[in-house]
PDB file of C-alpha atoms in Angstrom:
ATOM      1  CA  GLN A   1      17.662   8.013   0.940  1.00  0.00           C
ATOM      2  CA  VAL A   2      14.641   5.791   0.569  1.00  0.00           C
ATOM      3  CA  GLN A   3      12.918   5.616  -2.801  1.00  0.00           C
ATOM      4  CA  LEU A   4       9.401   4.305  -3.208  1.00  0.00           C
ATOM      5  CA  VAL A   5       7.912   3.682  -6.640  1.00  0.00           C
ATOM      6  CA  GLU A   6       4.272   2.666  -6.893  1.00  0.00           C
ATOM      7  CA  SER A   7       2.487   1.375  -9.979  1.00  0.00           C
ATOM      8  CA  GLY A   8      -0.542  -0.582 -11.091  1.00  0.00           C
ATOM      9  CA  GLY A   9      -3.340   1.897 -10.595  1.00  0.00           C
ATOM     10  CA  GLY A  10      -6.013   2.688 -13.130  1.00  0.00           C
ATOM     11  CA  LEU A  11      -9.693   3.028 -13.849  1.00  0.00           C
ATOM     12  CA  VAL A  12     -11.816   0.061 -12.833  1.00  0.00           C
ATOM     13  CA  GLN A  13     -15.530  -0.600 -12.565  1.00  0.00           C
ATOM     14  CA  PRO A  14     -17.174  -1.250  -9.216  1.00  0.00           C
ATOM     15  CA  GLY A  15     -16.636  -4.860  -8.253  1.00  0.00           C
ATOM     16  CA  GLY A  16     -13.420  -5.064 -10.212  1.00  0.00           C
ATOM     17  CA  SER A  17      -9.878  -5.833  -9.125  1.00  0.00           C
ATOM     18  CA  LEU A  18      -6.452  -4.240  -9.312  1.00  0.00           C
ATOM     19  CA  ARG A  19      -2.998  -5.167  -8.099  1.00  0.00           C
ATOM     20  CA  LEU A  20      -0.710  -2.400  -6.964  1.00  0.00           C
ATOM     21  CA  SER A  21       3.051  -2.812  -6.842  1.00  0.00           C
ATOM     22  CA  CYS A  22       5.752  -0.941  -4.965  1.00  0.00           C
ATOM     23  CA  VAL A  23       9.500  -1.151  -5.373  1.00  0.00           C
ATOM     24  CA  VAL A  24      11.594   0.049  -2.455  1.00  0.00           C
ATOM     25  CA  SER A  25      15.254   1.040  -2.517  1.00  0.00           C
ATOM     26  CA  GLY A  26      17.676   2.876  -0.291  1.00  0.00           C
ATOM     27  CA  VAL A  27      16.858   0.935   2.869  1.00  0.00           C
ATOM     28  CA  PHE A  28      17.375  -2.570   4.184  1.00  0.00           C
ATOM     29  CA  PHE A  29      13.954  -3.725   3.082  1.00  0.00           C
ATOM     30  CA  ASN A  30      13.947  -6.888   5.183  1.00  0.00           C
ATOM     31  CA  ASN A  31      13.985  -4.734   8.318  1.00  0.00           C
ATOM     32  CA  VAL A  32      11.061  -2.500   7.392  1.00  0.00           C
ATOM     33  CA  ILE A  33       7.421  -2.960   8.254  1.00  0.00           C
ATOM     34  CA  MET A  34       5.593  -1.826   5.124  1.00  0.00           C
ATOM     35  CA  SER A  35       2.158  -0.425   4.531  1.00  0.00           C
ATOM     36  CA  TRP A  36      -0.119   0.899   1.878  1.00  0.00           C
ATOM     37  CA  TYR A  37      -1.770   4.253   2.417  1.00  0.00           C
ATOM     38  CA  ARG A  38      -4.342   6.119   0.388  1.00  0.00           C
ATOM     39  CA  GLN A  39      -5.564   9.653   0.057  1.00  0.00           C
ATOM     40  CA  GLY A  40      -8.891  10.360  -1.551  1.00  0.00           C
ATOM     41  CA  PRO A  41     -10.193  13.707  -2.780  1.00  0.00           C
ATOM     42  CA  GLY A  42     -10.533  16.065   0.155  1.00  0.00           C
ATOM     43  CA  ASN A  43      -9.420  13.435   2.623  1.00  0.00           C
ATOM     44  CA  GLU A  44      -6.389  12.952   4.786  1.00  0.00           C
ATOM     45  CA  ARG A  45      -3.986  10.157   4.020  1.00  0.00           C
ATOM     46  CA  GLU A  46      -5.074   6.944   5.733  1.00  0.00           C
ATOM     47  CA  LEU A  47      -3.386   3.665   6.488  1.00  0.00           C
ATOM     48  CA  VAL A  48      -4.959   0.846   4.497  1.00  0.00           C
ATOM     49  CA  ALA A  49      -2.880  -2.273   5.097  1.00  0.00           C
ATOM     50  CA  SER A  50       0.351  -3.258   6.848  1.00  0.00           C
ATOM     51  CA  ILE A  51       2.659  -6.237   6.633  1.00  0.00           C
ATOM     52  CA  GLY A  52       5.360  -7.374   8.992  1.00  0.00           C
ATOM     53  CA  LYS A  53       9.025  -7.762   8.119  1.00  0.00           C
ATOM     54  CA  ARG A  54       8.744 -11.447   7.231  1.00  0.00           C
ATOM     55  CA  GLY A  55       5.391 -11.152   5.544  1.00  0.00           C
ATOM     56  CA  ILE A  56       3.585 -13.233   8.142  1.00  0.00           C
ATOM     57  CA  LEU A  57       1.702 -10.599  10.128  1.00  0.00           C
ATOM     58  CA  THR A  58      -0.798  -8.393   8.332  1.00  0.00           C
ATOM     59  CA  ASN A  59      -3.296  -5.787   9.427  1.00  0.00           C
ATOM     60  CA  TYR A  60      -6.055  -4.023   7.533  1.00  0.00           C
ATOM     61  CA  ALA A  61      -8.308  -1.025   7.924  1.00  0.00           C
ATOM     62  CA  ASP A  62     -11.880  -2.106   8.591  1.00  0.00           C
ATOM     63  CA  SER A  63     -12.979  -0.494   5.338  1.00  0.00           C
ATOM     64  CA  VAL A  64     -10.880  -2.901   3.236  1.00  0.00           C
ATOM     65  CA  LYS A  65     -10.784  -6.019   5.377  1.00  0.00           C
ATOM     66  CA  GLY A  66     -11.729  -9.094   3.383  1.00  0.00           C
ATOM     67  CA  ARG A  67     -11.275  -7.282   0.052  1.00  0.00           C
ATOM     68  CA  PHE A  68      -7.607  -6.241   0.031  1.00  0.00           C
ATOM     69  CA  THR A  69      -4.530  -8.403   0.542  1.00  0.00           C
ATOM     70  CA  ILE A  70      -1.037  -7.077   1.212  1.00  0.00           C
ATOM     71  CA  SER A  71       2.031  -9.159   0.427  1.00  0.00           C
ATOM     72  CA  ARG A  72       5.772  -8.713   0.055  1.00  0.00           C
ATOM     73  CA  ASP A  73       8.866 -10.345  -1.383  1.00  0.00           C
ATOM     74  CA  ASN A  74      12.018  -9.414   0.520  1.00  0.00           C
ATOM     75  CA  ALA A  75      14.241 -10.835  -2.207  1.00  0.00           C
ATOM     76  CA  LYS A  76      12.751  -8.351  -4.677  1.00  0.00           C
ATOM     77  CA  ASN A  77      12.295  -5.398  -2.309  1.00  0.00           C
ATOM     78  CA  MET A  78       8.663  -5.272  -3.333  1.00  0.00           C
ATOM     79  CA  VAL A  79       5.280  -5.015  -1.692  1.00  0.00           C
ATOM     80  CA  TRP A  80       1.913  -5.515  -3.362  1.00  0.00           C
ATOM     81  CA  LEU A  81      -1.702  -4.688  -2.654  1.00  0.00           C
ATOM     82  CA  GLN A  82      -4.262  -6.969  -4.265  1.00  0.00           C
ATOM     83  CA  MET A  83      -7.593  -5.179  -4.312  1.00  0.00           C
ATOM     84  CA  SER A  84     -10.869  -6.864  -5.154  1.00  0.00           C
ATOM     85  CA  SER A  85     -14.561  -6.033  -4.926  1.00  0.00           C
ATOM     86  CA  LEU A  86     -13.583  -2.430  -5.438  1.00  0.00           C
ATOM     87  CA  LYS A  87     -16.034   0.303  -4.514  1.00  0.00           C
ATOM     88  CA  PRO A  88     -16.253   3.948  -5.560  1.00  0.00           C
ATOM     89  CA  ASP A  89     -15.145   4.854  -2.016  1.00  0.00           C
ATOM     90  CA  ASP A  90     -11.821   3.157  -2.761  1.00  0.00           C
ATOM     91  CA  THR A  91     -11.025   5.891  -5.271  1.00  0.00           C
ATOM     92  CA  ALA A  92      -7.800   7.492  -4.083  1.00  0.00           C
ATOM     93  CA  ARG A  93      -4.121   7.872  -4.721  1.00  0.00           C
ATOM     94  CA  TYR A  94      -2.320   4.919  -3.176  1.00  0.00           C
ATOM     95  CA  TYR A  95       1.143   5.064  -1.658  1.00  0.00           C
ATOM     96  CA  CYS A  96       3.485   2.548  -0.075  1.00  0.00           C
ATOM     97  CA  ASN A  97       5.711   3.479   2.838  1.00  0.00           C
ATOM     98  CA  ARG A  98       6.905   2.209   6.146  1.00  0.00           C
ATOM     99  CA  GLY A  99       4.178   2.001   8.744  1.00  0.00           C
ATOM    100  CA  GLY A 100       1.852   0.020  10.920  1.00  0.00           C
ATOM    101  CA  TRP A 101       2.098  -1.125  14.522  1.00  0.00           C
ATOM    102  CA  GLY A 102       3.233   2.302  15.659  1.00  0.00           C
ATOM    103  CA  PHE A 103       5.940   2.808  13.059  1.00  0.00           C
ATOM    104  CA  ALA A 104       5.825   6.172  11.329  1.00  0.00           C
ATOM    105  CA  PRO A 105       6.303   6.448   7.582  1.00  0.00           C
ATOM    106  CA  PHE A 106       9.537   7.650   6.058  1.00  0.00           C
ATOM    107  CA  ASP A 107       9.635  11.382   5.394  1.00  0.00           C
ATOM    108  CA  ASP A 108      10.060  10.706   1.681  1.00  0.00           C
ATOM    109  CA  TRP A 109       7.037   9.539  -0.287  1.00  0.00           C
ATOM    110  CA  GLY A 110       6.717   8.231  -3.793  1.00  0.00           C
ATOM    111  CA  GLN A 111       4.443   9.689  -6.420  1.00  0.00           C
ATOM    112  CA  GLY A 112       1.723   7.188  -5.641  1.00  0.00           C
ATOM    113  CA  THR A 113      -0.581   5.490  -8.097  1.00  0.00           C
ATOM    114  CA  GLN A 114      -4.131   6.628  -8.833  1.00  0.00           C
ATOM    115  CA  VAL A 115      -7.010   4.204  -8.440  1.00  0.00           C
ATOM    116  CA  THR A 116     -10.382   5.320  -9.750  1.00  0.00           C
ATOM    117  CA  VAL A 117     -13.428   3.127  -9.257  1.00  0.00           C
ATOM    118  CA  SER A 118     -16.271   4.253 -11.449  1.00  0.00           C
ATOM    119  CA  SER A 119     -18.803   2.904 -13.897  1.00  0.00           C
TER     120      SER A 119
END
């Protein structure tokens, strides 16, 4: 059973930065395309960023392109999301899971980590 544990969220002012972390267990991490998703108040969960198995290919939602960077370390079973130039619209609960390039997320989700961008 896959386990996903996100951390690193918090309250940040507009223009600020945060780095989210995700530890993955229960799967062969090297074989999994990983993504970050977010769900804001009243919104559906959306795909934010994806990274290929070897960490070479990445893809981003237009809304975060140029501001967010996804990375991974297969030796540590971890994936990160570096977020900069944060905007109030980035306020959401952020989750990591499998996904991107047509791959569906695992049925199990972690608790996510809350990011609030506000002055």
